[in-house]
PDB file of C-alpha atoms in Angstrom:
ATOM      1  CA  GLY A1402       0.000   0.000   0.000  1.00  0.00           C
ATOM      2  CA  ALA A1403       0.940   3.669  -0.160  1.00  0.00           C
ATOM      3  CA  GLY A1404       3.355   5.007   2.382  1.00  0.00           C
ATOM      4  CA  VAL A1405       3.411   8.352   4.163  1.00  0.00           C
ATOM      5  CA  SER A1406       3.411  11.197   1.672  1.00  0.00           C
ATOM      6  CA  GLN A1407       4.435  14.795   2.235  1.00  0.00           C
ATOM      7  CA  THR A1408       3.902  17.876   0.136  1.00  0.00           C
ATOM      8  CA  PRO A1409       5.593  19.882  -1.086  1.00  0.00           C
ATOM      9  CA  SER A1410       8.897  18.041  -1.349  1.00  0.00           C
ATOM     10  CA  ASN A1411      10.720  21.371  -1.391  1.00  0.00           C
ATOM     11  CA  LYS A1412       9.640  24.784  -0.189  1.00  0.00           C
ATOM     12  CA  VAL A1413      11.641  27.977  -0.527  1.00  0.00           C
ATOM     13  CA  THR A1414      10.314  31.034   1.240  1.00  0.00           C
ATOM     14  CA  GLU A1415      11.455  34.408   2.435  1.00  0.00           C
ATOM     15  CA  LYS A1416      12.079  35.368   6.032  1.00  0.00           C
ATOM     16  CA  GLY A1417       8.885  36.503   7.687  1.00  0.00           C
ATOM     17  CA  LYS A1418       6.526  34.558   5.424  1.00  0.00           C
ATOM     18  CA  TYR A1419       3.981  31.924   6.465  1.00  0.00           C
ATOM     19  CA  VAL A1420       4.266  28.310   5.287  1.00  0.00           C
ATOM     20  CA  GLU A1421       2.145  25.190   5.491  1.00  0.00           C
ATOM     21  CA  LEU A1422       3.530  21.685   5.162  1.00  0.00           C
ATOM     22  CA  ARG A1423       1.191  18.766   4.554  1.00  0.00           C
ATOM     23  CA  CYS A1424       1.372  15.138   5.629  1.00  0.00           C
ATOM     24  CA  ASP A1425      -0.790  12.247   4.396  1.00  0.00           C
ATOM     25  CA  PRO A1426      -0.331   9.297   6.748  1.00  0.00           C
ATOM     26  CA  ILE A1427      -0.784   5.648   5.935  1.00  0.00           C
ATOM     27  CA  SER A1428      -4.491   4.834   5.793  1.00  0.00           C
ATOM     28  CA  GLY A1429      -5.765   3.505   9.117  1.00  0.00           C
ATOM     29  CA  HIS A1430      -2.892   4.857  11.176  1.00  0.00           C
ATOM     30  CA  THR A1431      -4.226   6.704  14.200  1.00  0.00           C
ATOM     31  CA  ALA A1432      -0.935   8.162  15.404  1.00  0.00           C
ATOM     32  CA  LEU A1433       0.908  10.892  13.515  1.00  0.00           C
ATOM     33  CA  TYR A1434       4.222  12.576  14.337  1.00  0.00           C
ATOM     34  CA  TRP A1435       6.181  15.562  13.098  1.00  0.00           C
ATOM     35  CA  TYR A1436       9.978  15.736  13.381  1.00  0.00           C
ATOM     36  CA  ARG A1437      12.514  18.293  12.224  1.00  0.00           C
ATOM     37  CA  GLN A1438      15.881  17.210  10.858  1.00  0.00           C
ATOM     38  CA  SER A1439      18.639  19.784  10.536  1.00  0.00           C
ATOM     39  CA  LEU A1440      21.630  19.131   8.333  1.00  0.00           C
ATOM     40  CA  GLY A1441      23.881  16.468   9.801  1.00  0.00           C
ATOM     41  CA  GLN A1442      21.581  15.804  12.745  1.00  0.00           C
ATOM     42  CA  GLY A1443      19.062  13.203  13.764  1.00  0.00           C
ATOM     43  CA  PRO A1444      15.342  13.902  13.618  1.00  0.00           C
ATOM     44  CA  GLU A1445      14.057  16.019  16.491  1.00  0.00           C
ATOM     45  CA  PHE A1446      10.537  15.404  17.814  1.00  0.00           C
ATOM     46  CA  LEU A1447       8.048  18.253  17.375  1.00  0.00           C
ATOM     47  CA  ILE A1448       4.514  17.005  17.988  1.00  0.00           C
ATOM     48  CA  TYR A1449       2.430  13.836  18.220  1.00  0.00           C
ATOM     49  CA  PHE A1450      -1.238  13.386  17.357  1.00  0.00           C
ATOM     50  CA  GLN A1451      -3.475  10.570  18.506  1.00  0.00           C
ATOM     51  CA  GLY A1452      -6.553  10.902  16.327  1.00  0.00           C
ATOM     52  CA  THR A1453      -7.477  14.561  15.988  1.00  0.00           C
ATOM     53  CA  GLY A1454      -5.872  15.801  19.163  1.00  0.00           C
ATOM     54  CA  ALA A1455      -2.291  16.839  19.830  1.00  0.00           C
ATOM     55  CA  ALA A1456      -1.315  14.444  22.604  1.00  0.00           C
ATOM     56  CA  ASP A1457       2.209  15.810  22.993  1.00  0.00           C
ATOM     57  CA  ASP A1458       3.393  19.129  21.551  1.00  0.00           C
ATOM     58  CA  SER A1459       6.376  19.499  23.852  1.00  0.00           C
ATOM     59  CA  GLY A1460       8.840  19.588  20.946  1.00  0.00           C
ATOM     60  CA  LEU A1461       7.415  22.644  19.189  1.00  0.00           C
ATOM     61  CA  PRO A1462      10.191  25.251  19.501  1.00  0.00           C
ATOM     62  CA  ASN A1463       7.950  28.298  19.991  1.00  0.00           C
ATOM     63  CA  ASP A1464       4.494  29.686  19.285  1.00  0.00           C
ATOM     64  CA  ARG A1465       5.292  30.344  15.630  1.00  0.00           C
ATOM     65  CA  PHE A1466       4.851  26.618  15.064  1.00  0.00           C
ATOM     66  CA  PHE A1467       1.413  25.044  15.042  1.00  0.00           C
ATOM     67  CA  ALA A1468       0.003  21.794  13.701  1.00  0.00           C
ATOM     68  CA  VAL A1469      -3.492  20.490  13.098  1.00  0.00           C
ATOM     69  CA  ARG A1470      -5.139  17.218  12.184  1.00  0.00           C
ATOM     70  CA  PRO A1471      -8.837  18.132  11.992  1.00  0.00           C
ATOM     71  CA  GLU A1472     -10.244  14.833  10.730  1.00  0.00           C
ATOM     72  CA  GLY A1473      -7.733  12.463  12.234  1.00  0.00           C
ATOM     73  CA  SER A1474      -5.971  11.774   8.943  1.00  0.00           C
ATOM     74  CA  VAL A1475      -4.116  14.509   7.031  1.00  0.00           C
ATOM     75  CA  SER A1476      -2.034  16.872   9.133  1.00  0.00           C
ATOM     76  CA  THR A1477      -0.677  20.330   8.393  1.00  0.00           C
ATOM     77  CA  LEU A1478       2.320  21.890  10.087  1.00  0.00           C
ATOM     78  CA  LYS A1479       2.092  25.665  10.029  1.00  0.00           C
ATOM     79  CA  ILE A1480       4.994  28.029  10.593  1.00  0.00           C
ATOM     80  CA  GLN A1481       4.390  31.750  10.995  1.00  0.00           C
ATOM     81  CA  ARG A1482       6.950  34.534  10.492  1.00  0.00           C
ATOM     82  CA  THR A1483       9.565  32.099   9.262  1.00  0.00           C
ATOM     83  CA  GLU A1484      13.176  32.616  10.268  1.00  0.00           C
ATOM     84  CA  ARG A1485      16.367  31.429   8.589  1.00  0.00           C
ATOM     85  CA  GLY A1486      16.899  29.051  11.510  1.00  0.00           C
ATOM     86  CA  ASP A1487      13.700  27.224  10.563  1.00  0.00           C
ATOM     87  CA  SER A1488      15.451  25.842   7.471  1.00  0.00           C
ATOM     88  CA  ALA A1489      15.475  22.059   7.799  1.00  0.00           C
ATOM     89  CA  VAL A1490      13.814  18.895   6.536  1.00  0.00           C
ATOM     90  CA  TYR A1491      10.439  18.411   8.194  1.00  0.00           C
ATOM     91  CA  LEU A1492       9.560  14.746   8.515  1.00  0.00           C
ATOM     92  CA  CYS A1493       6.173  13.240   9.153  1.00  0.00           C
ATOM     93  CA  ALA A1494       5.639   9.707  10.452  1.00  0.00           C
ATOM     94  CA  SER A1495       2.586   7.624  11.242  1.00  0.00           C
ATOM     95  CA  SER A1496       1.954   4.449  13.152  1.00  0.00           C
ATOM     96  CA  TYR A1497      -1.002   2.123  13.608  1.00  0.00           C
ATOM     97  CA  ASP A1498      -1.202   3.106  17.240  1.00  0.00           C
ATOM     98  CA  ARG A1499       0.937   4.841  19.834  1.00  0.00           C
ATOM     99  CA  SER A1500       3.215   1.873  20.447  1.00  0.00           C
ATOM    100  CA  GLY A1501       3.563   0.780  16.836  1.00  0.00           C
ATOM    101  CA  GLU A1502       6.444   1.177  14.412  1.00  0.00           C
ATOM    102  CA  GLN A1503       6.727   4.685  13.044  1.00  0.00           C
ATOM    103  CA  PHE A1504       6.781   4.877   9.245  1.00  0.00           C
ATOM    104  CA  PHE A1505       8.397   8.048   7.931  1.00  0.00           C
ATOM    105  CA  GLY A1506       7.603  10.070   4.858  1.00  0.00           C
ATOM    106  CA  PRO A1507      10.328  11.489   2.581  1.00  0.00           C
ATOM    107  CA  GLY A1508      10.149  14.903   4.216  1.00  0.00           C
ATOM    108  CA  THR A1509       9.708  18.492   3.081  1.00  0.00           C
ATOM    109  CA  ARG A1510      12.905  20.455   2.698  1.00  0.00           C
ATOM    110  CA  LEU A1511      12.187  24.010   3.879  1.00  0.00           C
ATOM    111  CA  THR A1512      14.616  26.766   2.967  1.00  0.00           C
ATOM    112  CA  VAL A1513      14.099  30.229   4.436  1.00  0.00           C
ATOM    113  CA  LEU A1514      16.042  32.914   2.589  1.00  0.00           C
TER     114      LEU A1514
ATOM    115  CA  GLN B 382      19.843  13.181  30.435  1.00  0.00           C
ATOM    116  CA  GLN B 383      17.530  12.873  27.448  1.00  0.00           C
ATOM    117  CA  GLN B 384      20.349  12.626  24.931  1.00  0.00           C
ATOM    118  CA  VAL B 385      21.539   9.655  22.951  1.00  0.00           C
ATOM    119  CA  LYS B 386      25.190   9.921  21.935  1.00  0.00           C
ATOM    120  CA  GLN B 387      26.226   8.155  18.735  1.00  0.00           C
ATOM    121  CA  SER B 388      29.640   7.349  17.282  1.00  0.00           C
ATOM    122  CA  PRO B 389      31.410   7.371  14.942  1.00  0.00           C
ATOM    123  CA  GLN B 390      30.129  10.245  12.856  1.00  0.00           C
ATOM    124  CA  SER B 391      31.264   8.470   9.691  1.00  0.00           C
ATOM    125  CA  LEU B 392      32.488   4.999   8.862  1.00  0.00           C
ATOM    126  CA  ILE B 393      34.170   3.507   5.822  1.00  0.00           C
ATOM    127  CA  VAL B 394      34.120  -0.274   5.464  1.00  0.00           C
ATOM    128  CA  GLN B 395      35.175  -2.602   2.706  1.00  0.00           C
ATOM    129  CA  LYS B 396      32.632  -4.953   1.172  1.00  0.00           C
ATOM    130  CA  GLY B 397      32.315  -8.074   3.286  1.00  0.00           C
ATOM    131  CA  GLY B 398      33.564  -6.375   6.422  1.00  0.00           C
ATOM    132  CA  ILE B 399      31.780  -5.710   9.700  1.00  0.00           C
ATOM    133  CA  SER B 400      30.324  -2.268  10.401  1.00  0.00           C
ATOM    134  CA  ILE B 401      29.917  -1.310  14.054  1.00  0.00           C
ATOM    135  CA  ILE B 402      28.060   1.767  15.279  1.00  0.00           C
ATOM    136  CA  ASN B 403      27.778   2.629  18.953  1.00  0.00           C
ATOM    137  CA  CYS B 404      25.293   4.568  21.054  1.00  0.00           C
ATOM    138  CA  ALA B 405      25.240   5.556  24.690  1.00  0.00           C
ATOM    139  CA  TYR B 406      22.473   6.963  26.867  1.00  0.00           C
ATOM    140  CA  GLU B 407      22.080   8.359  30.380  1.00  0.00           C
ATOM    141  CA  ASN B 408      18.420   7.903  31.212  1.00  0.00           C
ATOM    142  CA  THR B 409      17.972   4.421  32.655  1.00  0.00           C
ATOM    143  CA  ALA B 410      14.209   4.720  32.171  1.00  0.00           C
ATOM    144  CA  PHE B 411      14.564   4.332  28.397  1.00  0.00           C
ATOM    145  CA  ASP B 412      13.066   0.990  27.427  1.00  0.00           C
ATOM    146  CA  TYR B 413      12.942   0.912  23.635  1.00  0.00           C
ATOM    147  CA  PHE B 414      16.013   1.226  21.400  1.00  0.00           C
ATOM    148  CA  PRO B 415      15.453   1.194  17.631  1.00  0.00           C
ATOM    149  CA  TRP B 416      17.922   1.673  14.801  1.00  0.00           C
ATOM    150  CA  TYR B 417      16.880   3.531  11.666  1.00  0.00           C
ATOM    151  CA  GLN B 418      18.439   3.541   8.193  1.00  0.00           C
ATOM    152  CA  GLN B 419      18.144   6.624   6.007  1.00  0.00           C
ATOM    153  CA  PHE B 420      19.053   6.953   2.339  1.00  0.00           C
ATOM    154  CA  PRO B 421      19.551  10.409   0.780  1.00  0.00           C
ATOM    155  CA  GLY B 422      16.258  12.110   0.032  1.00  0.00           C
ATOM    156  CA  LYS B 423      14.270   9.520   1.972  1.00  0.00           C
ATOM    157  CA  GLY B 424      12.808   9.362   5.436  1.00  0.00           C
ATOM    158  CA  PRO B 425      14.316   7.065   8.071  1.00  0.00           C
ATOM    159  CA  ALA B 426      13.163   3.431   7.989  1.00  0.00           C
ATOM    160  CA  LEU B 427      13.136   1.103  10.980  1.00  0.00           C
ATOM    161  CA  LEU B 428      15.877  -1.494  10.684  1.00  0.00           C
ATOM    162  CA  ILE B 429      15.821  -3.370  13.971  1.00  0.00           C
ATOM    163  CA  ALA B 430      14.851  -2.628  17.583  1.00  0.00           C
ATOM    164  CA  ILE B 431      15.521  -4.021  21.036  1.00  0.00           C
ATOM    165  CA  ARG B 432      14.153  -3.744  24.539  1.00  0.00           C
ATOM    166  CA  PRO B 433      16.396  -3.964  27.637  1.00  0.00           C
ATOM    167  CA  ASP B 434      15.193  -7.400  28.699  1.00  0.00           C
ATOM    168  CA  VAL B 435      17.504  -9.032  26.128  1.00  0.00           C
ATOM    169  CA  SER B 436      21.207  -8.501  25.449  1.00  0.00           C
ATOM    170  CA  GLU B 437      21.208  -9.248  21.746  1.00  0.00           C
ATOM    171  CA  LYS B 438      18.819  -9.344  18.814  1.00  0.00           C
ATOM    172  CA  LYS B 439      19.694 -10.554  15.345  1.00  0.00           C
ATOM    173  CA  GLU B 440      17.824 -10.093  12.087  1.00  0.00           C
ATOM    174  CA  GLY B 441      19.675 -11.327   9.052  1.00  0.00           C
ATOM    175  CA  ARG B 442      22.988  -9.490   8.775  1.00  0.00           C
ATOM    176  CA  PHE B 443      21.969  -6.912  11.402  1.00  0.00           C
ATOM    177  CA  THR B 444      22.543  -7.420  15.135  1.00  0.00           C
ATOM    178  CA  ILE B 445      21.888  -5.154  18.099  1.00  0.00           C
ATOM    179  CA  SER B 446      24.036  -5.727  21.178  1.00  0.00           C
ATOM    180  CA  PHE B 447      22.691  -4.184  24.380  1.00  0.00           C
ATOM    181  CA  ASN B 448      24.676  -3.583  27.568  1.00  0.00           C
ATOM    182  CA  LYS B 449      22.280  -2.372  30.236  1.00  0.00           C
ATOM    183  CA  SER B 450      24.901  -1.837  32.953  1.00  0.00           C
ATOM    184  CA  ALA B 451      27.077   0.262  30.654  1.00  0.00           C
ATOM    185  CA  LYS B 452      24.037   2.050  29.177  1.00  0.00           C
ATOM    186  CA  GLN B 453      25.286   1.334  25.691  1.00  0.00           C
ATOM    187  CA  PHE B 454      23.951  -0.401  22.609  1.00  0.00           C
ATOM    188  CA  SER B 455      25.453  -1.029  19.239  1.00  0.00           C
ATOM    189  CA  LEU B 456      24.543  -2.046  15.708  1.00  0.00           C
ATOM    190  CA  HIS B 457      26.644  -4.635  13.925  1.00  0.00           C
ATOM    191  CA  ILE B 458      26.278  -5.111  10.175  1.00  0.00           C
ATOM    192  CA  MET B 459      27.891  -8.361   9.096  1.00  0.00           C
ATOM    193  CA  ASP B 460      29.118  -8.929   5.524  1.00  0.00           C
ATOM    194  CA  SER B 461      28.597  -5.230   4.735  1.00  0.00           C
ATOM    195  CA  GLN B 462      27.443  -4.502   1.176  1.00  0.00           C
ATOM    196  CA  PRO B 463      27.614  -1.350  -0.975  1.00  0.00           C
ATOM    197  CA  GLY B 464      23.804  -1.225  -0.747  1.00  0.00           C
ATOM    198  CA  ASP B 465      24.160  -0.733   3.019  1.00  0.00           C
ATOM    199  CA  SER B 466      25.735   2.684   2.379  1.00  0.00           C
ATOM    200  CA  ALA B 467      23.392   5.053   4.189  1.00  0.00           C
ATOM    201  CA  THR B 468      23.084   7.085   7.372  1.00  0.00           C
ATOM    202  CA  TYR B 469      22.184   5.108  10.472  1.00  0.00           C
ATOM    203  CA  PHE B 470      20.481   6.566  13.530  1.00  0.00           C
ATOM    204  CA  CYS B 471      20.034   5.024  16.931  1.00  0.00           C
ATOM    205  CA  ALA B 472      17.114   6.180  19.029  1.00  0.00           C
ATOM    206  CA  ALA B 473      15.483   5.641  22.399  1.00  0.00           C
ATOM    207  CA  SER B 474      12.150   6.264  24.051  1.00  0.00           C
ATOM    208  CA  LEU B 475      10.576   6.159  27.496  1.00  0.00           C
ATOM    209  CA  PRO B 476       7.941   3.591  28.490  1.00  0.00           C
ATOM    210  CA  TYR B 477       5.272   6.205  29.118  1.00  0.00           C
ATOM    211  CA  ASN B 478       6.298   8.284  26.110  1.00  0.00           C
ATOM    212  CA  THR B 479       6.849   5.790  23.314  1.00  0.00           C
ATOM    213  CA  ASP B 480       5.653   8.317  20.784  1.00  0.00           C
ATOM    214  CA  LYS B 481       8.651  10.567  21.308  1.00  0.00           C
ATOM    215  CA  LEU B 482      11.751   9.011  19.775  1.00  0.00           C
ATOM    216  CA  ILE B 483      15.020  10.642  20.798  1.00  0.00           C
ATOM    217  CA  PHE B 484      17.529  10.198  18.007  1.00  0.00           C
ATOM    218  CA  GLY B 485      21.303  10.127  17.963  1.00  0.00           C
ATOM    219  CA  THR B 486      23.214  12.371  15.580  1.00  0.00           C
ATOM    220  CA  GLY B 487      23.712   9.698  12.936  1.00  0.00           C
ATOM    221  CA  THR B 488      26.545   7.718  11.362  1.00  0.00           C
ATOM    222  CA  ARG B 489      27.247   7.947   7.672  1.00  0.00           C
ATOM    223  CA  LEU B 490      28.331   4.500   6.471  1.00  0.00           C
ATOM    224  CA  GLN B 491      30.122   4.007   3.179  1.00  0.00           C
ATOM    225  CA  VAL B 492      30.801   0.472   1.992  1.00  0.00           C
ATOM    226  CA  PHE B 493      33.291   0.215  -0.849  1.00  0.00           C
ATOM    227  CA  PRO B 494      33.432  -2.766  -3.213  1.00  0.00           C
TER     228      PRO B 494
END
């Protein structure tokens, strides 16, 4: 079946702009995760959804970052007033349930000029 | 205390050789230790995982060795192949927080024919 998909694959924006990154999880997976991977580093946890609700958003760096999952499937990560330091690959993962294997998407490479 | 330290940063191995990547952690409450493989432009994929109730787990050419007293675990790739060339990440999570994977910084493995 189809894996986790993320769009766009690349996003270039200017400092101060607003961006939205989309994640389509594997069908039937109730848990969804966002990670951020900076160059040469491991993925860093941002937020976890169980169903429609954000069960753990402790990894969001500040209030410019926000994520939603209104129908318990697709999720959107929203970044306001982007800064150059936000440049990274944003990874989405999903799992059947909270304790299941996390399947990662290919990521969205965000570049803030 | 939440960190997972990984070494080496890069590794060059000849085809047929053994690749060994090491990770160390501080938090003794961690109870799940997966290894992920990541190819360029792709998201990480689960390779093999272990829990602290066993000292070794083998799947094909991949083995995790776990030393609970030393708070260390390692990945061994036997008979390394050029197709194994990728970046490998160790990770850990807490029993009440299995959604939040804490990743190491990664090891770039190159296997030459």
